[in-house]
Coordinates of C-alpha atoms in Angstrom, one line a residue:
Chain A
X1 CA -29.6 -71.3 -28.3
X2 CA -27.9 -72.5 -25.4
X3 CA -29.7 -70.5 -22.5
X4 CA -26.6 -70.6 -20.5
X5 CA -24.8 -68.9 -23.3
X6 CA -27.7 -66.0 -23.5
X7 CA -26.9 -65.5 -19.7
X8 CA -23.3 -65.6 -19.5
X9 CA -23.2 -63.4 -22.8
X10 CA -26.1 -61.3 -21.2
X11 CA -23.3 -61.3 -17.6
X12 CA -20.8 -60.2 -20.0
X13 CA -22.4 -57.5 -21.6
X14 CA -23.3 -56.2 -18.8
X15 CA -19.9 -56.2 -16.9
X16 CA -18.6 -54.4 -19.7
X17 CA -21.2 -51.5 -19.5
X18 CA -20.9 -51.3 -16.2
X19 CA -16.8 -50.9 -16.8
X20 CA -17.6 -48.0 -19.2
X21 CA -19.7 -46.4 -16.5
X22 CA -16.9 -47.1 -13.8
X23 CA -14.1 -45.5 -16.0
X24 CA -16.1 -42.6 -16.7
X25 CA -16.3 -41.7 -13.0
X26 CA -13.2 -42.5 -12.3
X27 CA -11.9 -40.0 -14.5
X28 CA -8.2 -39.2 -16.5
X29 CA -6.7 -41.8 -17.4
X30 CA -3.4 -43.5 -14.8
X31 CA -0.8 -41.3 -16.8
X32 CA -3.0 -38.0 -17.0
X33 CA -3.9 -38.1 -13.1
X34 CA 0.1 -38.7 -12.9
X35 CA 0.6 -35.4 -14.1
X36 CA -2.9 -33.9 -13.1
X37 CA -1.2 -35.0 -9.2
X38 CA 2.3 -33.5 -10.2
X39 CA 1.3 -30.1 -11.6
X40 CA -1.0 -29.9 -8.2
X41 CA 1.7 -30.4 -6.1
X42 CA 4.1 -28.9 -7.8
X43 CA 2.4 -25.9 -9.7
X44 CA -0.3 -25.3 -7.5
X45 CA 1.7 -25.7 -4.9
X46 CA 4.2 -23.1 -5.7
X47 CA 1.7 -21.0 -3.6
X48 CA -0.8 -23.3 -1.5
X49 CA 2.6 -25.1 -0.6
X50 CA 3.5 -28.7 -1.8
X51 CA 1.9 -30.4 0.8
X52 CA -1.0 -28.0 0.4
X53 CA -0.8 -26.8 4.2
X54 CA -1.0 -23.1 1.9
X55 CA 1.6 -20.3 1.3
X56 CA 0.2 -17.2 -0.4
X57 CA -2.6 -19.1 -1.2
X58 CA -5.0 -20.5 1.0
X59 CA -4.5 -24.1 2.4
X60 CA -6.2 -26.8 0.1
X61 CA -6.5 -29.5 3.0
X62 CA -9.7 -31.4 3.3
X63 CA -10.4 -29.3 6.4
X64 CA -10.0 -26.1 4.4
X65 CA -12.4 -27.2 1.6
X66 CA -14.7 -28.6 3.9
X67 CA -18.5 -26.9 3.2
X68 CA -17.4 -25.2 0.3
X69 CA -19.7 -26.4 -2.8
X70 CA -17.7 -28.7 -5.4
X71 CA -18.8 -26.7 -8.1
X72 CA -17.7 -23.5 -7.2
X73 CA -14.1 -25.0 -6.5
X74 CA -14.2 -26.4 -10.2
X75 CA -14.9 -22.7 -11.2
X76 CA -11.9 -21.5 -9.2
X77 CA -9.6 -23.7 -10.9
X78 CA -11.0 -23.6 -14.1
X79 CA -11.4 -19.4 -14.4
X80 CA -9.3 -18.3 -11.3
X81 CA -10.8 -15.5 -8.8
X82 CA -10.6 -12.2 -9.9
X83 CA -9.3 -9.8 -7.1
X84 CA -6.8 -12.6 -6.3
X85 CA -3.5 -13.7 -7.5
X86 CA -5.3 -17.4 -8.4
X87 CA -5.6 -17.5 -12.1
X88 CA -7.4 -19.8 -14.4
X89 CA -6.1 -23.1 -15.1
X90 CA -8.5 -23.8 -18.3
X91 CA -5.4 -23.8 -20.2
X92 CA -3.9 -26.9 -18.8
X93 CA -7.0 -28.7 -17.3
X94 CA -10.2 -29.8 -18.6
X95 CA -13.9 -29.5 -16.9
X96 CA -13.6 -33.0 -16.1
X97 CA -9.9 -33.1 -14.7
X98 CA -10.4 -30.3 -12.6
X99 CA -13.5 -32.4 -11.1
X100 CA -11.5 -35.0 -10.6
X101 CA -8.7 -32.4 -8.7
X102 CA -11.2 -31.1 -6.7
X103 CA -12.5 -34.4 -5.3
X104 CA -8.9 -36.0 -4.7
X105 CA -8.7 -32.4 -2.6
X106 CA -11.7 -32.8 -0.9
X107 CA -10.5 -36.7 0.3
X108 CA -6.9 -36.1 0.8
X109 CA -4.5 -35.5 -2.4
X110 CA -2.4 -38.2 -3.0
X111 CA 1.6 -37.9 -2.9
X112 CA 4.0 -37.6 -5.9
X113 CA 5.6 -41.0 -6.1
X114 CA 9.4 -40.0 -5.3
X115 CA 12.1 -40.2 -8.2
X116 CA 9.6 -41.0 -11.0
X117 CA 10.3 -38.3 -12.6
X118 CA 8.6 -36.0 -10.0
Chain B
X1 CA 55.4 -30.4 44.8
X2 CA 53.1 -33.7 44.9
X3 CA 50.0 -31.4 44.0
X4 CA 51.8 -30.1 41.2
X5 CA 52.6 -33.2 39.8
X6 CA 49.1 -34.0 40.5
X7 CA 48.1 -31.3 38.6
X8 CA 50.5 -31.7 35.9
X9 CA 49.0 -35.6 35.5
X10 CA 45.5 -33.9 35.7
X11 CA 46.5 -31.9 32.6
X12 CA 48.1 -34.3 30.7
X13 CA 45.0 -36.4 31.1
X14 CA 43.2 -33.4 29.7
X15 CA 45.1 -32.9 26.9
X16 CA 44.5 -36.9 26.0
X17 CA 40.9 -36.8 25.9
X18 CA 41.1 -33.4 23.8
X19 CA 43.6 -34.9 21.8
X20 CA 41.2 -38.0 21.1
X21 CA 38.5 -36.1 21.1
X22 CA 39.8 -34.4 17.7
X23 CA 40.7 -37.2 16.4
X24 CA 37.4 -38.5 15.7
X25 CA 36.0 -35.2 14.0
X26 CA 34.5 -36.2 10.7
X27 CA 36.3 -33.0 9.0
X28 CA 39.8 -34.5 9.0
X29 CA 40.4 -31.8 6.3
X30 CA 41.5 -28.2 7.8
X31 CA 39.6 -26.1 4.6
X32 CA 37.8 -22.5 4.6
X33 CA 33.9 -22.5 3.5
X34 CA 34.8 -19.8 0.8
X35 CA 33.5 -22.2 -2.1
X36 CA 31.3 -24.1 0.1
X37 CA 27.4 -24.0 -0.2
X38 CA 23.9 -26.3 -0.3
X39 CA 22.0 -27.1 -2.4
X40 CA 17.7 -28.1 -1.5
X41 CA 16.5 -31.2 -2.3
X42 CA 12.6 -29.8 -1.6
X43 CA 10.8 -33.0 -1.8
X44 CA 13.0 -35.4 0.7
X45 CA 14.4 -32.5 3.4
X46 CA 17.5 -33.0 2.3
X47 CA 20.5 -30.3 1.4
X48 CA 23.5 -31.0 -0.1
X49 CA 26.5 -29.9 0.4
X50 CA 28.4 -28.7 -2.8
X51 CA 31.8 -27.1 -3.2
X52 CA 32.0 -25.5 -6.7
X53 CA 35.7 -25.4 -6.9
X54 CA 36.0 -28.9 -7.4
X55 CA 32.1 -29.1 -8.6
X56 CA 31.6 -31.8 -6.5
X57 CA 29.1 -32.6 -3.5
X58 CA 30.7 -33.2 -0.7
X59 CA 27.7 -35.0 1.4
X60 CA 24.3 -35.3 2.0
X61 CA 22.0 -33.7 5.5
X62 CA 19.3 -34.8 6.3
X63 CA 16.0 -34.2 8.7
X64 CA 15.5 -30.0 7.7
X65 CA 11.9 -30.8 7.6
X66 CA 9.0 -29.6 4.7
X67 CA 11.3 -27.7 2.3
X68 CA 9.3 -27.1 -0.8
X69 CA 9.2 -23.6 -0.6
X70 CA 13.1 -23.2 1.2
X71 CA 15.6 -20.2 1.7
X72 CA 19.1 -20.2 3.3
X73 CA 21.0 -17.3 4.7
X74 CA 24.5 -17.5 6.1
X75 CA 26.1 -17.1 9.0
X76 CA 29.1 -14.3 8.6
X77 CA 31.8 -16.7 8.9
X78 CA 30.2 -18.8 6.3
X79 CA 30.3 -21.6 8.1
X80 CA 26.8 -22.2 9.4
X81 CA 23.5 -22.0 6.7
X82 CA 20.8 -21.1 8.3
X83 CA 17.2 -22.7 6.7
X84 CA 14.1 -21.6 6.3
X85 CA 11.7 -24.5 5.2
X86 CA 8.0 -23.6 4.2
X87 CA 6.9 -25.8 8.0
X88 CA 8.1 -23.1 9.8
X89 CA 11.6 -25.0 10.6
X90 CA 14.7 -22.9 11.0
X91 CA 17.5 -25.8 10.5
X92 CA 21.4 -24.1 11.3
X93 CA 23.6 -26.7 9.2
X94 CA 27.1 -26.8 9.9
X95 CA 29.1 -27.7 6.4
X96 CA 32.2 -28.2 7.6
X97 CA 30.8 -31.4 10.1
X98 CA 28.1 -31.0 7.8
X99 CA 25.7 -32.0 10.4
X100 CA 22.9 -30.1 11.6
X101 CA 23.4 -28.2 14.1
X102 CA 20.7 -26.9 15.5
X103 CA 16.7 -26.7 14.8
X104 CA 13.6 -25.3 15.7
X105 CA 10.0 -25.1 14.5
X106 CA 9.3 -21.5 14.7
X107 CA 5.8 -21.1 12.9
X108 CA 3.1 -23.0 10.9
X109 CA 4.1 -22.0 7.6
X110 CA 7.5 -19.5 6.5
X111 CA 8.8 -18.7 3.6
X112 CA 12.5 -17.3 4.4
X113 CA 14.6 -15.0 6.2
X114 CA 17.4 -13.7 6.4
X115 CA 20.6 -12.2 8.4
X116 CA 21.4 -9.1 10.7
X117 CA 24.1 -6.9 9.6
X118 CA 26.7 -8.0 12.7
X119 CA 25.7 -11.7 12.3
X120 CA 24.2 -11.8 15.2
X121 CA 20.4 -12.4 14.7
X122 CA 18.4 -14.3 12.4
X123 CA 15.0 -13.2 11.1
X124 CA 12.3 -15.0 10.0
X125 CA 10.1 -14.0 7.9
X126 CA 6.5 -16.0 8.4
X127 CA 3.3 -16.3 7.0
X128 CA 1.1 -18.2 9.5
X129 CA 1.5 -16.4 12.5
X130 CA 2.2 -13.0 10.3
X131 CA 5.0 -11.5 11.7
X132 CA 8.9 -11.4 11.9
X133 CA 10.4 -13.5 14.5
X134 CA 14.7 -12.5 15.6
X135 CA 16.4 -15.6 16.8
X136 CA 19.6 -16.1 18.6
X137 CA 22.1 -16.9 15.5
X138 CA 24.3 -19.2 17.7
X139 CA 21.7 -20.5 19.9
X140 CA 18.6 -20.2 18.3
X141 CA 17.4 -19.1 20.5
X142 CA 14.3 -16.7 20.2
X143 CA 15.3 -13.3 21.3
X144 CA 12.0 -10.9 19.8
X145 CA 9.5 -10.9 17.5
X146 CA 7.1 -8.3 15.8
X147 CA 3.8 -9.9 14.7
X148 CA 2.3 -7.9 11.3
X149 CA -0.8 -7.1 12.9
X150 CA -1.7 -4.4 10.8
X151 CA -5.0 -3.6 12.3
X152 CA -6.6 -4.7 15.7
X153 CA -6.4 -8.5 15.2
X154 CA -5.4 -8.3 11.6
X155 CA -2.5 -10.0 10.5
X156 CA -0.3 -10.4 7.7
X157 CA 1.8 -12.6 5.4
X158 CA 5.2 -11.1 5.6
X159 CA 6.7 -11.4 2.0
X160 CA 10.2 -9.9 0.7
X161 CA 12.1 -9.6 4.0
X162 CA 15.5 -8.2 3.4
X163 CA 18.6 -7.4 5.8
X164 CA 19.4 -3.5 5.2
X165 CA 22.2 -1.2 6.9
X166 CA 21.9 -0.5 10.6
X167 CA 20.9 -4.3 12.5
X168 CA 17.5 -3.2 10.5
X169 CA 15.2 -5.6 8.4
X170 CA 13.0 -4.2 5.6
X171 CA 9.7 -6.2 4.5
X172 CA 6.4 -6.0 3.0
X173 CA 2.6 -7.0 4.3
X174 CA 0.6 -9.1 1.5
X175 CA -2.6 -7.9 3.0
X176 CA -1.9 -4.9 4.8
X177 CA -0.2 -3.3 1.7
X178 CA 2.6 -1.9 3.7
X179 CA 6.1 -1.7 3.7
X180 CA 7.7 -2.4 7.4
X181 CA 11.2 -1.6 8.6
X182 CA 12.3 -2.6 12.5
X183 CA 15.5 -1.6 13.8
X184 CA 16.7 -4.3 15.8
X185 CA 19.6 -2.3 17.7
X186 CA 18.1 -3.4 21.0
X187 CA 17.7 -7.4 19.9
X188 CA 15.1 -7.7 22.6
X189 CA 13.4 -4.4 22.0
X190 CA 13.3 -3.6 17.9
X191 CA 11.5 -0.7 17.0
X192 CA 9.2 -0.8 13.7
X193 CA 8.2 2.0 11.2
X194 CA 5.1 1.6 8.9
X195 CA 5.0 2.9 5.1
X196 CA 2.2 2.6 3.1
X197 CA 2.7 1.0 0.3
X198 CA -0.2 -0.3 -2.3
X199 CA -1.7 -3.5 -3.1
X200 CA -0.6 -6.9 -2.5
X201 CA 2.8 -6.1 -2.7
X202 CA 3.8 -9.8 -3.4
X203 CA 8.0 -9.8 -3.0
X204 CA 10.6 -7.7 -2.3
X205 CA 14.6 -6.5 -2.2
X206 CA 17.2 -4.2 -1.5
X207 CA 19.1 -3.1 -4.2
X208 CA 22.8 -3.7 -4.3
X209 CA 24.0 -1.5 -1.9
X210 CA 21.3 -1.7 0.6
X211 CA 19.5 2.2 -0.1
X212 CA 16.3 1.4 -1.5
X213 CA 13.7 -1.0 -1.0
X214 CA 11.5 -2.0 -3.5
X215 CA 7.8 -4.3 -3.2
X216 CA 6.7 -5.3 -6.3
X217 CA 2.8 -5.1 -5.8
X218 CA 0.5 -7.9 -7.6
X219 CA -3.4 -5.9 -7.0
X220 CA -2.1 -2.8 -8.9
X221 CA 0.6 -1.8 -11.4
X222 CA 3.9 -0.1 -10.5
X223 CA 6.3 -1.1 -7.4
X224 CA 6.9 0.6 -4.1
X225 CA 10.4 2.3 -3.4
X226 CA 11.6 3.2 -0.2
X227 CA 14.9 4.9 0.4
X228 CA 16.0 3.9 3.6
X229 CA 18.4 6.9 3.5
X230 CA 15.2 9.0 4.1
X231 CA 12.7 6.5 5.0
X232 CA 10.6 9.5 6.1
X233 CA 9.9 10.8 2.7
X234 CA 7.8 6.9 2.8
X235 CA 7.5 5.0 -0.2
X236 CA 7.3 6.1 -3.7
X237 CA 5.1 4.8 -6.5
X238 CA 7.3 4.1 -9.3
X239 CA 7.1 2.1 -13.1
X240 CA 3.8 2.6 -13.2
X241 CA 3.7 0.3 -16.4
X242 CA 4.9 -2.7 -14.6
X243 CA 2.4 -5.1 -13.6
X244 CA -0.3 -6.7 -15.5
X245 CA -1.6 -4.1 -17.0
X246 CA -4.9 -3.4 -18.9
X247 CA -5.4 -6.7 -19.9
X248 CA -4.5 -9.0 -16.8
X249 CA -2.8 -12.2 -18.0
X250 CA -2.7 -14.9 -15.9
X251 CA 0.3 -15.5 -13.5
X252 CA 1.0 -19.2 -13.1
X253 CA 3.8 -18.7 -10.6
X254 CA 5.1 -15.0 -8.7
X255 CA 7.8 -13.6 -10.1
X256 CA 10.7 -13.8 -7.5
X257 CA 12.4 -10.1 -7.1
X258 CA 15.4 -11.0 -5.2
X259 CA 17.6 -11.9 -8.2
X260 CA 16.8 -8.7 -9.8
X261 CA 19.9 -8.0 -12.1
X262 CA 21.6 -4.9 -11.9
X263 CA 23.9 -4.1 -14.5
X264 CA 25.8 -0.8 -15.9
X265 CA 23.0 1.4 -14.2
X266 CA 20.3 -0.6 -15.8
X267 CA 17.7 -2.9 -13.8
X268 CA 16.3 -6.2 -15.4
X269 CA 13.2 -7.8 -13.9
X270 CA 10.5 -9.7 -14.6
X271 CA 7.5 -8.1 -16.2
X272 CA 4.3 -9.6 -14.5
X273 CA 2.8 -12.3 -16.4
X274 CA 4.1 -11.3 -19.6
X275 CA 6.4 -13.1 -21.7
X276 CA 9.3 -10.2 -21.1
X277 CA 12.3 -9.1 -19.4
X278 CA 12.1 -5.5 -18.5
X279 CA 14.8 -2.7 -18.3
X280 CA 14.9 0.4 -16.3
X281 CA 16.9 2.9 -16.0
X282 CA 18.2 3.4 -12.1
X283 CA 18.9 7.1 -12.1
X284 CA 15.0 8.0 -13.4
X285 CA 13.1 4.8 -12.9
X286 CA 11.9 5.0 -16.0
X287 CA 11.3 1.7 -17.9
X288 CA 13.8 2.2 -21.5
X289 CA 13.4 -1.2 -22.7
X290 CA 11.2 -4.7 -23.0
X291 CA 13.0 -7.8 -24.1
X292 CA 11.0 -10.5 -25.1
X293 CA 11.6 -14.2 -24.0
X294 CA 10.5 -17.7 -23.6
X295 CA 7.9 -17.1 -20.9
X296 CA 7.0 -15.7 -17.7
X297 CA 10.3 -15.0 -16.1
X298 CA 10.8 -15.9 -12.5
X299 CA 14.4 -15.3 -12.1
X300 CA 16.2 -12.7 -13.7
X301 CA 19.8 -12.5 -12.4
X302 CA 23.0 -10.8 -13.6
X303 CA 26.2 -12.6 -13.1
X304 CA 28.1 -10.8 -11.0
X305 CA 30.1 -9.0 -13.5
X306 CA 26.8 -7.7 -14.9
X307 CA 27.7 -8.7 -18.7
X308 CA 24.8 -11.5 -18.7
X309 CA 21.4 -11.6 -17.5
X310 CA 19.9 -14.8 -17.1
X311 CA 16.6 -16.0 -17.1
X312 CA 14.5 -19.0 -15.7
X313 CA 10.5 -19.4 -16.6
X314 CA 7.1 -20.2 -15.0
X315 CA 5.3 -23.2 -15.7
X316 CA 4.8 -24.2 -18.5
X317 CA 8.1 -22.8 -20.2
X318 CA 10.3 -24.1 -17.4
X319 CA 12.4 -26.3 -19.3
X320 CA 14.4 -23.4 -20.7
X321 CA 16.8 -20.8 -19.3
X322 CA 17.7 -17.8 -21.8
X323 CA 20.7 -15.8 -21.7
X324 CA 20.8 -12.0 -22.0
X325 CA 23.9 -10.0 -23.2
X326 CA 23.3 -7.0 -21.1
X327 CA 25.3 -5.1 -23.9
X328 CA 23.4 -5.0 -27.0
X329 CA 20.3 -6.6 -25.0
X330 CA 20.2 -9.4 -26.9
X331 CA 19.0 -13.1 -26.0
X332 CA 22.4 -14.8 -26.2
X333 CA 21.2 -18.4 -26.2
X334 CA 18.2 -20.5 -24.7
X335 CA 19.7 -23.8 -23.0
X336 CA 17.4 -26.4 -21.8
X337 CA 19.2 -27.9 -18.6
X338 CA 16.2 -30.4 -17.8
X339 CA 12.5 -30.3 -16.9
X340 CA 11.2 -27.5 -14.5
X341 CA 14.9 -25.4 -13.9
X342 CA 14.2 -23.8 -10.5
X343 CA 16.8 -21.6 -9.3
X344 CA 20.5 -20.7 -10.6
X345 CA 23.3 -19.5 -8.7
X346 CA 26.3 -18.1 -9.6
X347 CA 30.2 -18.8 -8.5
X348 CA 31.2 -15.5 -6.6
X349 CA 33.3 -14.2 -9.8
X350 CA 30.7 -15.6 -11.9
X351 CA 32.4 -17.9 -14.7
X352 CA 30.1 -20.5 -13.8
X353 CA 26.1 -20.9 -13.1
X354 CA 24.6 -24.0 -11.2
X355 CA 21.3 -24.4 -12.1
X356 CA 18.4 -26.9 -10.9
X357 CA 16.5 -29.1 -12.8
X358 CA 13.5 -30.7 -10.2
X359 CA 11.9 -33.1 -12.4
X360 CA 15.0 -34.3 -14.0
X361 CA 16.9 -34.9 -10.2
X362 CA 20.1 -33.2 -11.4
X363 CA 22.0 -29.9 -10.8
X364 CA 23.8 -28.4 -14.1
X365 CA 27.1 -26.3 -14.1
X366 CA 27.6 -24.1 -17.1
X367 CA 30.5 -22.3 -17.8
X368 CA 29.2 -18.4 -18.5
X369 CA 31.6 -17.7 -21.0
X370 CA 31.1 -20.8 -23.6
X371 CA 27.7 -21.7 -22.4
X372 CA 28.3 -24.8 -22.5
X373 CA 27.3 -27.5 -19.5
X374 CA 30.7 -28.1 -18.0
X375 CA 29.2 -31.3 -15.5
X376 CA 25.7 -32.8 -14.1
X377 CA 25.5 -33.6 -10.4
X378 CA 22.6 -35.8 -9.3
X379 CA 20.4 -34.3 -6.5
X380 CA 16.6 -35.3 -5.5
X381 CA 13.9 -32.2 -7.1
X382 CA 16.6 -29.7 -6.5
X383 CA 15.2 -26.5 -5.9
X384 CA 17.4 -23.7 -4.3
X385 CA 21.0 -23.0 -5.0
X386 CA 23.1 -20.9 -2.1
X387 CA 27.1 -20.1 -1.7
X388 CA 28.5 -19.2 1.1
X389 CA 29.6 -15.9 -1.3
X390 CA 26.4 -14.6 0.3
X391 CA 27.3 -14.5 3.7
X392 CA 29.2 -11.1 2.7
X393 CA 26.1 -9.6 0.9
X394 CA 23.5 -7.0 2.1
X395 CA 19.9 -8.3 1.3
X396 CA 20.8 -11.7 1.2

């Protein structure tokens, strides 16, 4: 065998892993974290306020999460806060979606793309 | 006689300009604003403006600021809208130049207001700084404002803020769990009282009429009642039933009070969280009926006649608006007039609804008696719908 081949089959094999890992961490896939992005700004943000600033709920600004653990945000979204209006979103988001919420919070949320269908 | 004519020439001159100046007014139409009103377009800043006797809109304005959370009072010669967008911006839009204006940034983050009983002051009603501000309703100009410290640096979201009889403004303190009314007789001087109240109340309104006040309160069952004929007695606990209850659903999206329906001495509101719309009886506050419906009701609100309630729905039901026949209390119909339906409004006399769709970009006009869609207008995530009608309404 062509040793070549081994390594360029050996390259490939490994870009491909690597892609599997890569997607993983990257999360929902383009249409889901189209809607995971709309119901945030929308849903959520019938009371933290659409562009997040807050409203009867608190503001969900990088600033404001800043030094609050990741985890405990996840739990927020997923079972809500008892005491609070915030209810639990476990309905409508996974554990891994409302990961991936959290960190697009904690970086900046991105923006609804305007007219498509937003 | 020379500095007559000079005068006369000096006059004539002034008459010109005038003259010229008219001309170039962009309403070249002499109309009333009787059938005039906006309608939000929360994601761009935009309103437009919409006359629903010829269902038409009649332009676009633009530059009102952050408007996904947006109210709009009138001024009492229904000319003027006055704005409340969630950044704090109060925008006065003028329909019939249908220009804005005036504008000012009055606080970090508001969420309405509304309009004195002699037209002469607009409130604000603000969450970040808590408090009321009363502006100038020609000028804008800030003339007083009452901040809802509640205890010694403590302060408030204001939520629920209605006009009421008297130049006073009832409203109600998310945190503090109080009920305040200021009397703003002396614009530059108002003069507040403070009722307890319960917890969280979460909205507000006046019943038609203007006598009581009513918080509906989100960290215990039952809503606060305050008759401002004897505001002394201080608010009442009443419908103890209504609220979440024993077993506390989630609430994806707080119910809005002000279109409470009133119709032949029967209430409908929206039960908390629950998939119902709830009647009470007016003269003992007692609940006499549940109907059930597609979700968790936002908006309840009676046409004007009272013969139909109709209802809009939290995520994820918001696709659908029911119809209630306030007779037999029966559903009527369920109409789906595009994706996430936001608000409704109905024409003065009520034989037709407008009703927002935001994810479908298009405003729907039903005809109340049919039910059938009579025409589609195209608007950008329309949110709030508001007729000039309300100009002559107390608690709007």
């Amino acid at each position: 065998m062509d040793r070549t081949l081994v390594v360029h089959v050996l390259v490939l094999l490994g870009l491909t892993g690597l892609g599997v890992v890569t997607a993983q961490a990257a999360g929902p896939e383009p249409a889901r974290r189209a809607e995971l992005v709309r119901m945030v700004r929308q849903d959520c943000g019938s009371c933290h306020g659409m562009t997040l600033k807050g409203g009867l709920g608190p503001a969900l600004l990088p600033e404001s999460l800043a030094g609050k653990p990741s985890a405990s945000l996840v739990a927020t979204v997923m079972s809500g806060r008892p005491g609070t209006p915030m209810p639990g979103w476990s309905r409508f988001v996974n554990e891994a979606e409302a990961e991936w919420i959290i960190q697009r919070l904690q970086e900046g949320f991105p923006p609804v793309a305007l007219g498509a269908g937003s | 006689m020379s500095r007559l004519v000079r005068c006369c020439q000096a006059l004539c001159a002034a008459a010109a300009l005038l003259l010229s100046a008219c001309a170039h007014q962009p309403t070249a139409e002499v109309r009333g604003t009787g059938d005039l009103g906006i309608v939000i377009e929360r994601a761009t800043g935009s309103v437009q403006i919409v006359d629903h006797s010829r269902q038409t809109s009649l332009g676009r304005v633009e530059g009102l600021g952050d408007l996904s959370h947006a109210h709009a009072t009138y001024s009492r010669d229904g000319r003027y809208a006055y704005v409340f967008g969630r950044d704090g911006g109060l925008t006065k839009v003028d329909l019939l130049a249908r220009r804005i204006d005036r504008r000012v940034v009055q606080a970090g983050n508001s969420i309405g207001g509304s309009i004195s009983q002699d037209g002469r002051l607009v409130v604000a009603q603000n969450y970040e700084p808590g408090g009321i501000k009363a502006f100038d309703a020609q000028t804008l100009e800030l003339v007083s404002e009452v901040p809802a410290e509640y205890a010694p640096g403590q302060f408030s979201k204001v939520v629920g803020l209605a006009d009421v009889s008297g130049n006073r403004f009832a409203y109600a303190l998310f945190e503090a769990g109080e009920i305040w009314v200021t009397d703003f007789s002396t614009p530059a001087a108002p003069v507040t009282q403070r009722y307890p109240a319960g917890k969280q109340p979460y909205d507000g309104l006046v019943t038609p009429g203007g006598r009581y006040f009513m918080a509906g309160l989100f960290g215990e069952d039952g809503v606060s009642l305050l008759d401002l004929w004897q505001p002394g007695q201080g608010a009442r606990r009443i419908l103890g039933g209504y609220g979440r209850g024993e077993e506390k659903l989630p609430v994806y999206k707080m119910p809005h009070l002000r279109g409470w329906a009133v119709a032949d001495g029967k209430a409908y509101l929206p039960a908390v969280g629950r998939h119902e719309v709830l009647v009470v009886d007016l003269t003992t506050w007692q609940e006499v009926g549940r109907i059930p419906v597609a979700g968790q009701p936002v908006f309840v609100m009676a046409r004007p006649d009272g013969r139909q309630v109709w209802v809009n729905f939290a995520f994820p039901d918001n696709a659908q608006v029911q119809v209630i026949d306030t007779l037999d209390r029966r559903l009527l119909t369920t109409l789906s007039p595009g994706k996430a339906v936001l608000h409704m409004e109905f024409t003065p006399r009520g034989e037709h609804v407008w009703v927002s769709s935001r994810d479908d970009n298009r405003v729907t006009i039903y005809d109340t008696d049919t039910l059938q869609p009579l025409k589609v207008l195209p608007a950008q995530a329309p949110s709030g719908i508001f007729f000039t009608a309300r100009a002559g309404r107390i608690g709007f």
